[in-house]
Amino acid sequence: MRDHTRSGMHYRGVLDETGLKVPVVVSVTDLDFVAPPVIRLVDPGAGSAGQVPHILRSDGTFCYLDGKAIVLDRYKPAETIIQCLERADEVLRDAVRGRLDEDLVGEFGAYWADGTVLIDLPEAFEGDAKIQLLRFDRHSGREEILVSDGASSFLALHKRNGGRDPEGLLCPVIRVPALSFDPKQSWPPKNLAELNTWMTSAAPTAVGAIEKAFARSTGHRQWICLSAPNGRFFVSAEIAKAYRTPELLKNRRSHIGQTLRYIQGAVKISGYVGVPVDEAYVFSRNMGGMTNLAGKKILLIGCGTVGGFLAQQLAQSGAGTGAGKLTLVDNDKLKGANLGRHLLGSPYLDRNKADGCADFLREQLPYLDVTSIPRSIMNDTTVLRRQDLIIDATGEESLSIAINELAVTGRPAFPPVLFGWLEGNGAAAVAVMTGDPGLACFKCLKVELAGVPRFNLIRGDVQVETGRNLACGDAHFIPFPVSRAAVAAGLICDIALDWANGGGGHKWRSLTLDHNRAIQIKDSNPKRIDRCPACDNIE
């Protein structure tokens, strides 16, 4: 029945008409059905003598459909609404009859959380940890709650943003079974008695942990972490103001747990859900079954338009973590003309690009071991031999030829070199991995400096455009949009990841970005050329 007392499309009725007869309000807020109709239970306890799974908010909003998993049809609105109601009927019946115990486990965090805690701890950690309030952003003044062993990488970021040495609050981490609760009982627990009653059945090893932690610490607030297979959940216990007396907090501290246990309402309980931000999780989450770049010594030459984005992608792929190291090299400074297509912005103007990129990455990902060399790599070529992988993203052919010569003559002790660049005003991105003596080196791709390249991607009638604006201190540049630089960086990063995963895939790859200016050439593993001046006669 249409509810005319409210503006918009709202309908009142019952779910499971022949059985539970649960009264609901259905609100159609999006006729495109990008978001499904909102269903609110008028009485969340109707038919169940308590809460049921999937009621996510105090207003009775019922979670019955995963909008990302099911596509609703905007061209059949009536059928779509009926489909949603039938699904809600099914979910509600199963919930009330106890068939959704697994849903309670999976959605436990939705019923538990008053907030979140960032977790910088290994997944299997047990024992004493510390809760700290840290500042990640100098300008907002907002503080994040983080739990760690007290020596988190985020502490350096906190101090960098003006934070003082934070006070660490004791937070024992206790292993417990998968957490759930009885939907027919009052939830969530709001005092110590209710917490211990719930933990007696759900997490017996944690019963009394709050009281013991209070006895071992100072102050009126205490934390514990319940580390379960379905997540890590935090209990924050705060002694009510009326009980914060010197007698209780100091003189009787060793017996404070016993005292609190018998004073109803003395301790307020809040729940927090843990969000992992530890190094192992951050750099493995998006990789699926792939190996990331952790543990590798990677040197990136060139932190310009392509290299800046590439430095970030390498770092987000794990370079500089897990005892690895990421080294950035560039002898140029960031200028105003660079701002339209560089990773770095105005705060880094007139700073060396390698130094600036390294500083930026430390701010974004404080786990990294990233260093910078603010000069030409040709000033100290010995650093090249100490790497696992060298990447040349300068796009400067003369420098690439020089690096290639060092690589070829230094085989087999020299690390592989990955070259990447843009051609024809960003019409195509190209990358090639070298190091295999049977395959092409960089010079094999264009034997004669003034000759035709082995893979000629640019159409014959296309001329490369260049820019020159001396009035702005921008003497010479090749115009192309920032999107082309980001794509080139992605292509190079993909080959680096292939290398880390055993070297599968083609060594020479290209992406055509402007089909009017460039042609598509099939990726391959080009062989070395006997008449190449770099690798000819090198055994």
mmCIF file of N, CA, C and O in Angstrom, residues 472-526:
data_model
loop_
_atom_site.group_PDB
_atom_site.id
_atom_site.type_symbol
_atom_site.label_atom_id
_atom_site.label_comp_id
_atom_site.label_asym_id
_atom_site.label_seq_id
_atom_site.Cartn_x
_atom_site.Cartn_y
_atom_site.Cartn_z
ATOM 1 N N CYS A 472 59.085 30.900 -20.416
ATOM 2 C CA CYS A 472 58.659 30.234 -19.186
ATOM 3 C C CYS A 472 59.745 29.322 -18.637
ATOM 4 O O CYS A 472 59.490 28.500 -17.756
ATOM 5 N N GLY A 473 60.946 29.415 -19.163
ATOM 6 C CA GLY A 473 62.013 28.541 -18.698
ATOM 7 C C GLY A 473 61.793 27.105 -19.089
ATOM 8 O O GLY A 473 62.267 26.184 -18.424
ATOM 9 N N ASP A 474 61.050 26.880 -20.162
ATOM 10 C CA ASP A 474 60.714 25.534 -20.621
ATOM 11 C C ASP A 474 61.295 25.384 -22.020
ATOM 12 O O ASP A 474 60.583 25.441 -23.018
ATOM 13 N N ALA A 475 62.604 25.192 -22.081
ATOM 14 C CA ALA A 475 63.315 25.327 -23.347
ATOM 15 C C ALA A 475 62.906 24.307 -24.392
ATOM 16 O O ALA A 475 62.758 24.627 -25.562
ATOM 17 N N HIS A 476 62.721 23.047 -23.999
ATOM 18 C CA HIS A 476 62.414 22.022 -24.996
ATOM 19 C C HIS A 476 61.621 20.905 -24.334
ATOM 20 O O HIS A 476 61.986 20.410 -23.269
ATOM 21 N N PHE A 477 60.525 20.541 -24.958
ATOM 22 C CA PHE A 477 59.715 19.448 -24.396
ATOM 23 C C PHE A 477 58.917 18.796 -25.513
ATOM 24 O O PHE A 477 58.725 19.379 -26.587
ATOM 25 N N ILE A 478 58.476 17.557 -25.242
ATOM 26 C CA ILE A 478 57.633 16.825 -26.186
ATOM 27 C C ILE A 478 56.242 16.745 -25.584
ATOM 28 O O ILE A 478 56.062 16.145 -24.519
ATOM 29 N N PRO A 479 55.246 17.377 -26.202
ATOM 30 C CA PRO A 479 53.905 17.378 -25.617
ATOM 31 C C PRO A 479 53.201 16.025 -25.761
ATOM 32 O O PRO A 479 53.240 15.402 -26.819
ATOM 33 N N PHE A 480 52.608 15.570 -24.675
ATOM 34 C CA PHE A 480 51.698 14.418 -24.668
ATOM 35 C C PHE A 480 50.915 14.490 -23.369
ATOM 36 O O PHE A 480 51.390 15.031 -22.366
ATOM 37 N N PRO A 481 49.701 13.954 -23.329
ATOM 38 C CA PRO A 481 48.865 14.065 -22.125
ATOM 39 C C PRO A 481 49.365 13.153 -21.006
ATOM 40 O O PRO A 481 50.029 12.143 -21.237
ATOM 41 N N VAL A 482 49.013 13.513 -19.777
ATOM 42 C CA VAL A 482 49.452 12.769 -18.606
ATOM 43 C C VAL A 482 48.970 11.317 -18.644
ATOM 44 O O VAL A 482 49.618 10.421 -18.108
ATOM 45 N N SER A 483 47.825 11.076 -19.275
ATOM 46 C CA SER A 483 47.292 9.710 -19.338
ATOM 47 C C SER A 483 48.268 8.754 -20.001
ATOM 48 O O SER A 483 48.370 7.579 -19.618
ATOM 49 N N ARG A 484 49.020 9.230 -20.997
ATOM 50 C CA ARG A 484 49.960 8.371 -21.708
ATOM 51 C C ARG A 484 51.121 7.969 -20.781
ATOM 52 O O ARG A 484 51.625 6.848 -20.834
ATOM 53 N N ALA A 485 51.551 8.912 -19.931
ATOM 54 C CA ALA A 485 52.633 8.613 -18.994
ATOM 55 C C ALA A 485 52.207 7.541 -17.990
ATOM 56 O O ALA A 485 52.968 6.621 -17.668
ATOM 57 N N ALA A 486 50.979 7.656 -17.494
ATOM 58 C CA ALA A 486 50.490 6.681 -16.524
ATOM 59 C C ALA A 486 50.376 5.293 -17.142
ATOM 60 O O ALA A 486 50.686 4.286 -16.505
ATOM 61 N N VAL A 487 49.933 5.225 -18.411
ATOM 62 C CA VAL A 487 49.830 3.932 -19.096
ATOM 63 C C VAL A 487 51.209 3.319 -19.310
ATOM 64 O O VAL A 487 51.414 2.120 -19.109
ATOM 65 N N ALA A 488 52.173 4.139 -19.724
ATOM 66 C CA ALA A 488 53.533 3.636 -19.925
ATOM 67 C C ALA A 488 54.102 3.089 -18.621
ATOM 68 O O ALA A 488 54.749 2.036 -18.601
ATOM 69 N N ALA A 489 53.872 3.802 -17.528
ATOM 70 C CA ALA A 489 54.333 3.326 -16.224
ATOM 71 C C ALA A 489 53.713 1.978 -15.889
ATOM 72 O O ALA A 489 54.381 1.074 -15.376
ATOM 73 N N GLY A 490 52.421 1.822 -16.185
ATOM 74 C CA GLY A 490 51.751 0.554 -15.908
ATOM 75 C C GLY A 490 52.324 -0.591 -16.720
ATOM 76 O O GLY A 490 52.479 -1.712 -16.219
ATOM 77 N N LEU A 491 52.657 -0.326 -17.988
ATOM 78 C CA LEU A 491 53.254 -1.353 -18.840
ATOM 79 C C LEU A 491 54.598 -1.805 -18.281
ATOM 80 O O LEU A 491 54.888 -3.007 -18.195
ATOM 81 N N ILE A 492 55.426 -0.858 -17.860
ATOM 82 C CA ILE A 492 56.745 -1.194 -17.316
ATOM 83 C C ILE A 492 56.593 -1.967 -16.015
ATOM 84 O O ILE A 492 57.292 -2.964 -15.769
ATOM 85 N N CYS A 493 55.671 -1.528 -15.168
ATOM 86 C CA CYS A 493 55.452 -2.204 -13.885
ATOM 87 C C CYS A 493 54.983 -3.635 -14.082
ATOM 88 O O CYS A 493 55.385 -4.547 -13.354
ATOM 89 N N ASP A 494 54.135 -3.863 -15.081
ATOM 90 C CA ASP A 494 53.665 -5.223 -15.371
ATOM 91 C C ASP A 494 54.826 -6.156 -15.716
ATOM 92 O O ASP A 494 54.865 -7.308 -15.273
ATOM 93 N N ILE A 495 55.770 -5.667 -16.503
ATOM 94 C CA ILE A 495 56.916 -6.504 -16.877
ATOM 95 C C ILE A 495 57.802 -6.756 -15.663
ATOM 96 O O ILE A 495 58.346 -7.861 -15.487
ATOM 97 N N ALA A 496 57.941 -5.760 -14.793
ATOM 98 C CA ALA A 496 58.704 -5.955 -13.557
ATOM 99 C C ALA A 496 58.062 -7.028 -12.690
ATOM 100 O O ALA A 496 58.758 -7.869 -12.100
ATOM 101 N N LEU A 497 56.741 -7.036 -12.626
ATOM 102 C CA LEU A 497 56.049 -8.065 -11.840
ATOM 103 C C LEU A 497 56.205 -9.438 -12.485
ATOM 104 O O LEU A 497 56.353 -10.446 -11.789
ATOM 105 N N ASP A 498 56.159 -9.494 -13.808
ATOM 106 C CA ASP A 498 56.417 -10.768 -14.499
ATOM 107 C C ASP A 498 57.810 -11.296 -14.159
ATOM 108 O O ASP A 498 57.997 -12.492 -13.942
ATOM 109 N N TRP A 499 58.780 -10.388 -14.125
ATOM 110 C CA TRP A 499 60.148 -10.770 -13.754
ATOM 111 C C TRP A 499 60.178 -11.363 -12.342
ATOM 112 O O TRP A 499 60.801 -12.400 -12.100
ATOM 113 N N ALA A 500 59.476 -10.725 -11.401
ATOM 114 C CA ALA A 500 59.445 -11.208 -10.021
ATOM 115 C C ALA A 500 58.750 -12.547 -9.903
ATOM 116 O O ALA A 500 58.987 -13.303 -8.953
ATOM 117 N N ASN A 501 57.891 -12.858 -10.872
ATOM 118 C CA ASN A 501 57.151 -14.123 -10.850
ATOM 119 C C ASN A 501 57.750 -15.173 -11.777
ATOM 120 O O ASN A 501 57.052 -16.090 -12.208
ATOM 121 N N GLY A 502 59.024 -15.043 -12.092
ATOM 122 C CA GLY A 502 59.703 -16.081 -12.863
ATOM 123 C C GLY A 502 60.036 -15.721 -14.281
ATOM 124 O O GLY A 502 60.582 -16.558 -15.015
ATOM 125 N N GLY A 503 59.670 -14.534 -14.727
ATOM 126 C CA GLY A 503 60.098 -14.092 -16.053
ATOM 127 C C GLY A 503 59.237 -14.539 -17.195
ATOM 128 O O GLY A 503 59.657 -14.501 -18.359
ATOM 129 N N GLY A 504 58.010 -14.967 -16.932
ATOM 130 C CA GLY A 504 57.126 -15.360 -18.023
ATOM 131 C C GLY A 504 56.646 -14.162 -18.817
ATOM 132 O O GLY A 504 56.742 -13.022 -18.387
ATOM 133 N N GLY A 505 56.107 -14.407 -19.975
ATOM 134 C CA GLY A 505 55.584 -13.329 -20.810
ATOM 135 C C GLY A 505 56.609 -12.792 -21.778
ATOM 136 O O GLY A 505 57.798 -13.099 -21.701
ATOM 137 N N HIS A 506 56.142 -11.998 -22.708
ATOM 138 C CA HIS A 506 57.024 -11.438 -23.727
ATOM 139 C C HIS A 506 57.930 -10.364 -23.137
ATOM 140 O O HIS A 506 57.534 -9.592 -22.271
ATOM 141 N N LYS A 507 59.149 -10.311 -23.648
ATOM 142 C CA LYS A 507 60.135 -9.345 -23.154
ATOM 143 C C LYS A 507 59.943 -7.969 -23.795
ATOM 144 O O LYS A 507 60.304 -6.961 -23.200
ATOM 145 N N TRP A 508 59.442 -7.933 -25.030
ATOM 146 C CA TRP A 508 59.184 -6.663 -25.710
ATOM 147 C C TRP A 508 57.681 -6.492 -25.844
ATOM 148 O O TRP A 508 56.982 -7.361 -26.374
ATOM 149 N N ARG A 509 57.178 -5.366 -25.327
ATOM 150 C CA ARG A 509 55.736 -5.130 -25.385
ATOM 151 C C ARG A 509 55.474 -3.670 -25.740
ATOM 152 O O ARG A 509 56.267 -2.787 -25.423
ATOM 153 N N SER A 510 54.333 -3.459 -26.367
ATOM 154 C CA SER A 510 53.931 -2.087 -26.684
ATOM 155 C C SER A 510 52.427 -1.941 -26.516
ATOM 156 O O SER A 510 51.679 -2.928 -26.557
ATOM 157 N N LEU A 511 52.011 -0.710 -26.307
ATOM 158 C CA LEU A 511 50.589 -0.376 -26.250
ATOM 159 C C LEU A 511 50.353 0.813 -27.171
ATOM 160 O O LEU A 511 50.981 1.861 -27.016
ATOM 161 N N THR A 512 49.467 0.646 -28.136
ATOM 162 C CA THR A 512 49.127 1.745 -29.038
ATOM 163 C C THR A 512 48.058 2.605 -28.378
ATOM 164 O O THR A 512 46.983 2.120 -28.035
ATOM 165 N N LEU A 513 48.368 3.889 -28.212
ATOM 166 C CA LEU A 513 47.471 4.796 -27.501
ATOM 167 C C LEU A 513 46.821 5.818 -28.431
ATOM 168 O O LEU A 513 45.826 6.427 -28.065
ATOM 169 N N ASP A 514 47.388 6.014 -29.590
ATOM 170 C CA ASP A 514 46.824 6.928 -30.593
ATOM 171 C C ASP A 514 46.905 6.211 -31.939
ATOM 172 O O ASP A 514 47.956 6.173 -32.574
ATOM 173 N N HIS A 515 45.794 5.632 -32.378
ATOM 174 C CA HIS A 515 45.805 4.819 -33.599
ATOM 175 C C HIS A 515 45.927 5.658 -34.864
ATOM 176 O O HIS A 515 46.193 5.108 -35.938
ATOM 177 N N ASN A 516 45.766 6.949 -34.770
ATOM 178 C CA ASN A 516 45.991 7.805 -35.930
ATOM 179 C C ASN A 516 47.483 8.019 -36.165
ATOM 180 O O ASN A 516 47.907 8.321 -37.280
ATOM 181 N N ARG A 517 48.269 7.898 -35.105
ATOM 182 C CA ARG A 517 49.693 8.152 -35.206
ATOM 183 C C ARG A 517 50.543 6.884 -35.149
ATOM 184 O O ARG A 517 51.688 6.887 -35.588
ATOM 185 N N ALA A 518 49.998 5.829 -34.568
ATOM 186 C CA ALA A 518 50.808 4.618 -34.350
ATOM 187 C C ALA A 518 50.038 3.382 -34.764
ATOM 188 O O ALA A 518 48.807 3.389 -34.856
ATOM 189 N N ILE A 519 50.787 2.330 -35.027
ATOM 190 C CA ILE A 519 50.190 1.042 -35.377
ATOM 191 C C ILE A 519 50.472 0.048 -34.255
ATOM 192 O O ILE A 519 51.387 0.228 -33.448
ATOM 193 N N GLN A 520 49.638 -0.976 -34.198
ATOM 194 C CA GLN A 520 49.821 -2.004 -33.175
ATOM 195 C C GLN A 520 50.769 -3.074 -33.697
ATOM 196 O O GLN A 520 50.599 -3.573 -34.812
ATOM 197 N N ILE A 521 51.779 -3.405 -32.901
ATOM 198 C CA ILE A 521 52.716 -4.468 -33.258
ATOM 199 C C ILE A 521 52.643 -5.549 -32.187
ATOM 200 O O ILE A 521 52.620 -5.247 -30.987
ATOM 201 N N LYS A 522 52.618 -6.780 -32.613
ATOM 202 C CA LYS A 522 52.455 -7.905 -31.698
ATOM 203 C C LYS A 522 53.637 -8.011 -30.743
ATOM 204 O O LYS A 522 54.797 -7.863 -31.127
ATOM 205 N N ASP A 523 53.348 -8.266 -29.464
ATOM 206 C CA ASP A 523 54.403 -8.465 -28.474
ATOM 207 C C ASP A 523 55.217 -9.708 -28.825
ATOM 208 O O ASP A 523 54.705 -10.664 -29.433
ATOM 209 N N SER A 524 56.495 -9.710 -28.422
ATOM 210 C CA SER A 524 57.363 -10.816 -28.841
ATOM 211 C C SER A 524 58.589 -10.914 -27.937
ATOM 212 O O SER A 524 58.773 -10.115 -27.008
ATOM 213 N N ASN A 525 59.415 -11.889 -28.241
ATOM 214 C CA ASN A 525 60.727 -12.064 -27.607
ATOM 215 C C ASN A 525 61.790 -11.943 -28.700
ATOM 216 O O ASN A 525 62.275 -12.946 -29.221
ATOM 217 N N PRO A 526 62.150 -10.721 -29.073
ATOM 218 C CA PRO A 526 63.054 -10.536 -30.214
ATOM 219 C C PRO A 526 64.450 -11.103 -29.935
ATOM 220 O O PRO A 526 64.990 -10.964 -28.836
#
